[in-house]
JSON list of C-alpha atoms in Angstrom, two decimals:
[
{"chain": "A", "resi": 1, "resn": "UNK", "atom": "CA", "xyz": [9.67, -3.35, 13.25]},
{"chain": "A", "resi": 2, "resn": "UNK", "atom": "CA", "xyz": [7.57, -3.16, 10.10]},
{"chain": "A", "resi": 3, "resn": "UNK", "atom": "CA", "xyz": [4.79, -1.07, 8.66]},
{"chain": "A", "resi": 4, "resn": "UNK", "atom": "CA", "xyz": [1.25, -2.04, 7.75]},
{"chain": "A", "resi": 5, "resn": "UNK", "atom": "CA", "xyz": [-1.53, 0.04, 6.22]},
{"chain": "A", "resi": 6, "resn": "UNK", "atom": "CA", "xyz": [-5.07, -0.68, 5.12]},
{"chain": "A", "resi": 7, "resn": "UNK", "atom": "CA", "xyz": [-7.16, 1.82, 3.20]},
{"chain": "A", "resi": 8, "resn": "UNK", "atom": "CA", "xyz": [-10.36, 1.45, 1.21]},
{"chain": "A", "resi": 9, "resn": "UNK", "atom": "CA", "xyz": [-13.01, 3.34, -0.66]},
{"chain": "A", "resi": 10, "resn": "UNK", "atom": "CA", "xyz": [-16.37, 2.60, -2.23]},
{"chain": "A", "resi": 11, "resn": "UNK", "atom": "CA", "xyz": [-16.67, 3.68, -5.85]},
{"chain": "A", "resi": 12, "resn": "UNK", "atom": "CA", "xyz": [-20.16, 4.18, -7.30]},
{"chain": "A", "resi": 13, "resn": "UNK", "atom": "CA", "xyz": [-19.36, 2.22, -10.45]},
{"chain": "A", "resi": 14, "resn": "UNK", "atom": "CA", "xyz": [-19.48, -1.40, -11.65]},
{"chain": "A", "resi": 15, "resn": "UNK", "atom": "CA", "xyz": [-16.67, -3.73, -10.59]},
{"chain": "A", "resi": 16, "resn": "UNK", "atom": "CA", "xyz": [-15.63, -4.36, -14.21]},
{"chain": "A", "resi": 17, "resn": "UNK", "atom": "CA", "xyz": [-15.03, -0.65, -14.82]},
{"chain": "A", "resi": 18, "resn": "UNK", "atom": "CA", "xyz": [-13.16, -0.21, -11.53]},
{"chain": "A", "resi": 19, "resn": "UNK", "atom": "CA", "xyz": [-11.04, -3.28, -12.29]},
{"chain": "A", "resi": 20, "resn": "UNK", "atom": "CA", "xyz": [-10.28, -2.21, -15.86]},
{"chain": "A", "resi": 21, "resn": "UNK", "atom": "CA", "xyz": [-9.31, 1.36, -14.99]},
{"chain": "A", "resi": 22, "resn": "UNK", "atom": "CA", "xyz": [-7.22, 0.53, -11.93]},
{"chain": "A", "resi": 23, "resn": "UNK", "atom": "CA", "xyz": [-5.34, -2.26, -13.70]},
{"chain": "A", "resi": 24, "resn": "UNK", "atom": "CA", "xyz": [-4.57, -0.29, -16.87]},
{"chain": "A", "resi": 25, "resn": "UNK", "atom": "CA", "xyz": [-0.98, 0.40, -15.85]},
{"chain": "A", "resi": 26, "resn": "UNK", "atom": "CA", "xyz": [-0.12, 2.51, -18.87]},
{"chain": "A", "resi": 27, "resn": "UNK", "atom": "CA", "xyz": [-2.79, 5.02, -17.83]},
{"chain": "A", "resi": 28, "resn": "UNK", "atom": "CA", "xyz": [-1.77, 5.26, -14.17]},
{"chain": "A", "resi": 29, "resn": "UNK", "atom": "CA", "xyz": [-0.23, 8.73, -14.70]},
{"chain": "A", "resi": 30, "resn": "UNK", "atom": "CA", "xyz": [-3.74, 9.93, -15.62]},
{"chain": "A", "resi": 31, "resn": "UNK", "atom": "CA", "xyz": [-5.37, 8.05, -12.71]},
{"chain": "A", "resi": 32, "resn": "UNK", "atom": "CA", "xyz": [-2.90, 8.80, -9.88]},
{"chain": "A", "resi": 33, "resn": "UNK", "atom": "CA", "xyz": [-1.61, 12.30, -9.19]},
{"chain": "A", "resi": 34, "resn": "UNK", "atom": "CA", "xyz": [1.77, 11.06, -7.91]},
{"chain": "A", "resi": 35, "resn": "UNK", "atom": "CA", "xyz": [3.00, 9.11, -10.96]},
{"chain": "A", "resi": 36, "resn": "UNK", "atom": "CA", "xyz": [4.71, 10.86, -13.84]},
{"chain": "A", "resi": 37, "resn": "UNK", "atom": "CA", "xyz": [5.39, 7.74, -15.93]},
{"chain": "A", "resi": 38, "resn": "UNK", "atom": "CA", "xyz": [4.90, 3.99, -16.17]},
{"chain": "A", "resi": 39, "resn": "UNK", "atom": "CA", "xyz": [7.11, 1.78, -18.31]},
{"chain": "A", "resi": 40, "resn": "UNK", "atom": "CA", "xyz": [5.88, -1.78, -18.80]},
{"chain": "A", "resi": 41, "resn": "UNK", "atom": "CA", "xyz": [9.01, -3.93, -19.03]},
{"chain": "A", "resi": 42, "resn": "UNK", "atom": "CA", "xyz": [7.58, -7.44, -19.31]},
{"chain": "A", "resi": 43, "resn": "UNK", "atom": "CA", "xyz": [4.26, -9.27, -19.31]},
{"chain": "A", "resi": 44, "resn": "UNK", "atom": "CA", "xyz": [4.02, -12.98, -18.52]},
{"chain": "A", "resi": 45, "resn": "UNK", "atom": "CA", "xyz": [0.43, -14.20, -18.24]},
{"chain": "A", "resi": 46, "resn": "UNK", "atom": "CA", "xyz": [-1.15, -12.25, -15.39]},
{"chain": "A", "resi": 47, "resn": "UNK", "atom": "CA", "xyz": [2.22, -10.93, -14.10]},
{"chain": "A", "resi": 48, "resn": "UNK", "atom": "CA", "xyz": [3.53, -7.56, -15.24]},
{"chain": "A", "resi": 49, "resn": "UNK", "atom": "CA", "xyz": [6.93, -6.10, -14.41]},
{"chain": "A", "resi": 50, "resn": "UNK", "atom": "CA", "xyz": [7.01, -2.32, -14.71]},
{"chain": "A", "resi": 51, "resn": "UNK", "atom": "CA", "xyz": [8.88, 0.81, -13.69]},
{"chain": "A", "resi": 52, "resn": "UNK", "atom": "CA", "xyz": [7.02, 3.59, -11.89]},
{"chain": "A", "resi": 53, "resn": "UNK", "atom": "CA", "xyz": [8.42, 7.11, -11.84]},
{"chain": "A", "resi": 54, "resn": "UNK", "atom": "CA", "xyz": [6.99, 9.75, -9.53]},
{"chain": "A", "resi": 55, "resn": "UNK", "atom": "CA", "xyz": [6.78, 13.48, -10.02]},
{"chain": "A", "resi": 56, "resn": "UNK", "atom": "CA", "xyz": [9.65, 15.31, -8.27]},
{"chain": "A", "resi": 57, "resn": "UNK", "atom": "CA", "xyz": [9.24, 15.62, -4.51]},
{"chain": "A", "resi": 58, "resn": "UNK", "atom": "CA", "xyz": [9.51, 18.91, -2.59]},
{"chain": "A", "resi": 59, "resn": "UNK", "atom": "CA", "xyz": [13.30, 18.67, -2.80]},
{"chain": "A", "resi": 60, "resn": "UNK", "atom": "CA", "xyz": [13.29, 18.02, -6.55]},
{"chain": "A", "resi": 61, "resn": "UNK", "atom": "CA", "xyz": [14.17, 14.32, -6.16]},
{"chain": "A", "resi": 62, "resn": "UNK", "atom": "CA", "xyz": [12.53, 11.96, -8.64]},
{"chain": "A", "resi": 63, "resn": "UNK", "atom": "CA", "xyz": [11.81, 8.52, -7.17]},
{"chain": "A", "resi": 64, "resn": "UNK", "atom": "CA", "xyz": [11.58, 5.49, -9.44]},
{"chain": "A", "resi": 65, "resn": "UNK", "atom": "CA", "xyz": [11.41, 1.74, -8.87]},
{"chain": "A", "resi": 66, "resn": "UNK", "atom": "CA", "xyz": [10.52, -1.56, -10.52]},
{"chain": "A", "resi": 67, "resn": "UNK", "atom": "CA", "xyz": [7.54, -3.57, -9.31]},
{"chain": "A", "resi": 68, "resn": "UNK", "atom": "CA", "xyz": [5.84, -6.85, -10.18]},
{"chain": "A", "resi": 69, "resn": "UNK", "atom": "CA", "xyz": [2.07, -7.00, -10.22]},
{"chain": "A", "resi": 70, "resn": "UNK", "atom": "CA", "xyz": [0.00, -10.18, -10.56]},
{"chain": "A", "resi": 71, "resn": "UNK", "atom": "CA", "xyz": [-3.70, -9.86, -11.26]},
{"chain": "A", "resi": 72, "resn": "UNK", "atom": "CA", "xyz": [-6.38, -12.41, -10.42]},
{"chain": "A", "resi": 73, "resn": "UNK", "atom": "CA", "xyz": [-9.58, -11.08, -11.95]},
{"chain": "A", "resi": 74, "resn": "UNK", "atom": "CA", "xyz": [-11.63, -14.12, -10.96]},
{"chain": "A", "resi": 75, "resn": "UNK", "atom": "CA", "xyz": [-10.41, -13.82, -7.36]},
{"chain": "A", "resi": 76, "resn": "UNK", "atom": "CA", "xyz": [-10.83, -10.04, -7.55]},
{"chain": "A", "resi": 77, "resn": "UNK", "atom": "CA", "xyz": [-7.39, -9.26, -6.16]},
{"chain": "A", "resi": 78, "resn": "UNK", "atom": "CA", "xyz": [-3.96, -8.09, -7.18]},
{"chain": "A", "resi": 79, "resn": "UNK", "atom": "CA", "xyz": [-0.65, -8.79, -5.49]},
{"chain": "A", "resi": 80, "resn": "UNK", "atom": "CA", "xyz": [2.33, -6.54, -6.06]},
{"chain": "A", "resi": 81, "resn": "UNK", "atom": "CA", "xyz": [5.83, -6.21, -4.72]},
{"chain": "A", "resi": 82, "resn": "UNK", "atom": "CA", "xyz": [8.76, -3.94, -5.34]},
{"chain": "A", "resi": 83, "resn": "UNK", "atom": "CA", "xyz": [11.54, -5.70, -7.20]},
{"chain": "A", "resi": 84, "resn": "UNK", "atom": "CA", "xyz": [13.80, -2.67, -6.69]},
{"chain": "A", "resi": 85, "resn": "UNK", "atom": "CA", "xyz": [12.79, -1.77, -3.15]},
{"chain": "A", "resi": 86, "resn": "UNK", "atom": "CA", "xyz": [14.89, 1.40, -2.85]},
{"chain": "A", "resi": 87, "resn": "UNK", "atom": "CA", "xyz": [14.65, 2.63, 0.76]},
{"chain": "A", "resi": 88, "resn": "UNK", "atom": "CA", "xyz": [12.38, -0.31, 1.64]},
{"chain": "A", "resi": 89, "resn": "UNK", "atom": "CA", "xyz": [13.64, -3.70, 2.81]},
{"chain": "A", "resi": 90, "resn": "UNK", "atom": "CA", "xyz": [10.43, -4.95, 1.23]},
{"chain": "A", "resi": 91, "resn": "UNK", "atom": "CA", "xyz": [7.11, -3.56, 0.03]},
{"chain": "A", "resi": 92, "resn": "UNK", "atom": "CA", "xyz": [4.19, -5.92, -0.58]},
{"chain": "A", "resi": 93, "resn": "UNK", "atom": "CA", "xyz": [0.79, -4.66, -1.69]},
{"chain": "A", "resi": 94, "resn": "UNK", "atom": "CA", "xyz": [-2.56, -6.38, -2.05]},
{"chain": "A", "resi": 95, "resn": "UNK", "atom": "CA", "xyz": [-5.56, -4.82, -3.77]},
{"chain": "A", "resi": 96, "resn": "UNK", "atom": "CA", "xyz": [-8.96, -6.43, -3.16]},
{"chain": "A", "resi": 97, "resn": "UNK", "atom": "CA", "xyz": [-12.18, -5.62, -5.01]},
{"chain": "A", "resi": 98, "resn": "UNK", "atom": "CA", "xyz": [-15.71, -6.49, -3.96]},
{"chain": "A", "resi": 99, "resn": "UNK", "atom": "CA", "xyz": [-19.19, -5.62, -5.11]},
{"chain": "A", "resi": 100, "resn": "UNK", "atom": "CA", "xyz": [-21.11, -3.77, -2.41]},
{"chain": "A", "resi": 101, "resn": "UNK", "atom": "CA", "xyz": [-24.43, -1.90, -2.35]},
{"chain": "A", "resi": 102, "resn": "UNK", "atom": "CA", "xyz": [-23.85, 1.26, -4.35]},
{"chain": "A", "resi": 103, "resn": "UNK", "atom": "CA", "xyz": [-20.81, 0.10, -6.28]},
{"chain": "A", "resi": 104, "resn": "UNK", "atom": "CA", "xyz": [-17.39, -1.45, -5.77]},
{"chain": "A", "resi": 105, "resn": "UNK", "atom": "CA", "xyz": [-15.22, -1.48, -2.68]},
{"chain": "A", "resi": 106, "resn": "UNK", "atom": "CA", "xyz": [-11.50, -1.27, -3.35]},
{"chain": "A", "resi": 107, "resn": "UNK", "atom": "CA", "xyz": [-9.24, -2.18, -0.42]},
{"chain": "A", "resi": 108, "resn": "UNK", "atom": "CA", "xyz": [-5.47, -1.60, -0.34]},
{"chain": "A", "resi": 109, "resn": "UNK", "atom": "CA", "xyz": [-3.19, -3.43, 2.10]},
{"chain": "A", "resi": 110, "resn": "UNK", "atom": "CA", "xyz": [0.51, -2.60, 2.25]},
{"chain": "A", "resi": 111, "resn": "UNK", "atom": "CA", "xyz": [3.12, -4.43, 4.31]},
{"chain": "A", "resi": 112, "resn": "UNK", "atom": "CA", "xyz": [6.64, -3.06, 4.32]},
{"chain": "A", "resi": 113, "resn": "UNK", "atom": "CA", "xyz": [9.79, -2.37, 6.27]},
{"chain": "A", "resi": 114, "resn": "UNK", "atom": "CA", "xyz": [12.21, 0.48, 5.80]},
{"chain": "A", "resi": 115, "resn": "UNK", "atom": "CA", "xyz": [15.93, -0.20, 5.50]},
{"chain": "A", "resi": 116, "resn": "UNK", "atom": "CA", "xyz": [17.96, 0.86, 8.55]},
{"chain": "A", "resi": 117, "resn": "UNK", "atom": "CA", "xyz": [19.77, 3.46, 6.41]},
{"chain": "A", "resi": 118, "resn": "UNK", "atom": "CA", "xyz": [16.54, 4.87, 4.89]},
{"chain": "A", "resi": 119, "resn": "UNK", "atom": "CA", "xyz": [15.90, 8.58, 5.46]},
{"chain": "A", "resi": 120, "resn": "UNK", "atom": "CA", "xyz": [12.64, 7.77, 7.33]},
{"chain": "A", "resi": 121, "resn": "UNK", "atom": "CA", "xyz": [11.45, 5.00, 9.66]},
{"chain": "A", "resi": 122, "resn": "UNK", "atom": "CA", "xyz": [8.48, 2.59, 9.50]},
{"chain": "A", "resi": 123, "resn": "UNK", "atom": "CA", "xyz": [6.22, 4.83, 11.62]},
{"chain": "A", "resi": 124, "resn": "UNK", "atom": "CA", "xyz": [6.85, 7.88, 9.42]},
{"chain": "A", "resi": 125, "resn": "UNK", "atom": "CA", "xyz": [6.23, 5.87, 6.24]},
{"chain": "A", "resi": 126, "resn": "UNK", "atom": "CA", "xyz": [3.04, 4.34, 7.68]},
{"chain": "A", "resi": 127, "resn": "UNK", "atom": "CA", "xyz": [1.65, 7.82, 8.33]},
{"chain": "A", "resi": 128, "resn": "UNK", "atom": "CA", "xyz": [2.78, 9.02, 4.90]},
{"chain": "A", "resi": 129, "resn": "UNK", "atom": "CA", "xyz": [1.22, 6.05, 3.06]},
{"chain": "A", "resi": 130, "resn": "UNK", "atom": "CA", "xyz": [-2.05, 6.40, 4.99]},
{"chain": "A", "resi": 131, "resn": "UNK", "atom": "CA", "xyz": [-2.25, 10.13, 4.23]},
{"chain": "A", "resi": 132, "resn": "UNK", "atom": "CA", "xyz": [-1.41, 9.71, 0.54]},
{"chain": "A", "resi": 133, "resn": "UNK", "atom": "CA", "xyz": [-3.59, 6.63, 0.05]},
{"chain": "A", "resi": 134, "resn": "UNK", "atom": "CA", "xyz": [-6.67, 8.60, 1.10]},
{"chain": "A", "resi": 135, "resn": "UNK", "atom": "CA", "xyz": [-5.84, 11.32, -1.43]},
{"chain": "A", "resi": 136, "resn": "UNK", "atom": "CA", "xyz": [-5.17, 8.84, -4.24]},
{"chain": "A", "resi": 137, "resn": "UNK", "atom": "CA", "xyz": [-8.26, 6.73, -3.49]},
{"chain": "A", "resi": 138, "resn": "UNK", "atom": "CA", "xyz": [-10.48, 9.81, -3.63]},
{"chain": "A", "resi": 139, "resn": "UNK", "atom": "CA", "xyz": [-8.94, 10.91, -6.94]},
{"chain": "A", "resi": 140, "resn": "UNK", "atom": "CA", "xyz": [-9.37, 7.44, -8.39]},
{"chain": "A", "resi": 141, "resn": "UNK", "atom": "CA", "xyz": [-12.96, 7.25, -7.15]},
{"chain": "A", "resi": 142, "resn": "UNK", "atom": "CA", "xyz": [-13.80, 10.62, -8.69]},
{"chain": "A", "resi": 143, "resn": "UNK", "atom": "CA", "xyz": [-12.24, 9.75, -12.07]},
{"chain": "A", "resi": 144, "resn": "UNK", "atom": "CA", "xyz": [-13.91, 6.34, -12.28]},
{"chain": "A", "resi": 145, "resn": "UNK", "atom": "CA", "xyz": [-17.30, 7.70, -11.26]},
{"chain": "A", "resi": 146, "resn": "UNK", "atom": "CA", "xyz": [-16.95, 10.44, -13.90]},
{"chain": "A", "resi": 147, "resn": "UNK", "atom": "CA", "xyz": [-16.09, 7.85, -16.55]},
{"chain": "A", "resi": 148, "resn": "UNK", "atom": "CA", "xyz": [-19.10, 5.76, -15.47]},
{"chain": "A", "resi": 149, "resn": "UNK", "atom": "CA", "xyz": [-21.42, 8.79, -15.77]},
{"chain": "A", "resi": 150, "resn": "UNK", "atom": "CA", "xyz": [-20.03, 9.54, -19.24]},
{"chain": "A", "resi": 151, "resn": "UNK", "atom": "CA", "xyz": [-20.51, 5.94, -20.36]},
{"chain": "A", "resi": 152, "resn": "UNK", "atom": "CA", "xyz": [-24.07, 5.81, -19.06]},
{"chain": "A", "resi": 153, "resn": "UNK", "atom": "CA", "xyz": [-25.06, 9.13, -20.64]},
{"chain": "A", "resi": 154, "resn": "UNK", "atom": "CA", "xyz": [-23.47, 8.10, -23.97]},
{"chain": "A", "resi": 155, "resn": "UNK", "atom": "CA", "xyz": [-25.50, 4.90, -24.01]},
{"chain": "A", "resi": 156, "resn": "UNK", "atom": "CA", "xyz": [-28.85, 6.67, -23.45]},
{"chain": "A", "resi": 157, "resn": "UNK", "atom": "CA", "xyz": [-30.61, 6.95, -26.81]},
{"chain": "A", "resi": 158, "resn": "UNK", "atom": "CA", "xyz": [-31.62, 10.43, -27.91]},
{"chain": "A", "resi": 159, "resn": "UNK", "atom": "CA", "xyz": [-35.36, 11.03, -28.40]}
]
């Protein structure tokens, strides 16, 4: 068996701002509530290899892994995969961006499978990813929309 999730949100901000903020890996700890640190290990063209470290879970365990992320700004998508999959047999992620009335739609697709010896199964992880993705997408939306409001108000000339 394997897991599959799809989650999306519309952000009331221009695509360029959404793209720039969500692909600024070094600032992910300020954008996502779950990440404590990001260490960029290597950049080759549009591909970045990096280590993500989460805040401790309820049991005090700190999860960390290495991922590769390849951006295609012209195609408005990003492909990522875990290089160090940890409890996953594999984890593949695709982010897609599109301009829609009222802003930018950001769509996340995750395909994965848990290892047989993982502490949870595919169904549990699917539910967990869906629950957490909604939380993270709303946080990201709120932060980007706030940044957009600040940018727009800063560019309005004073009378």
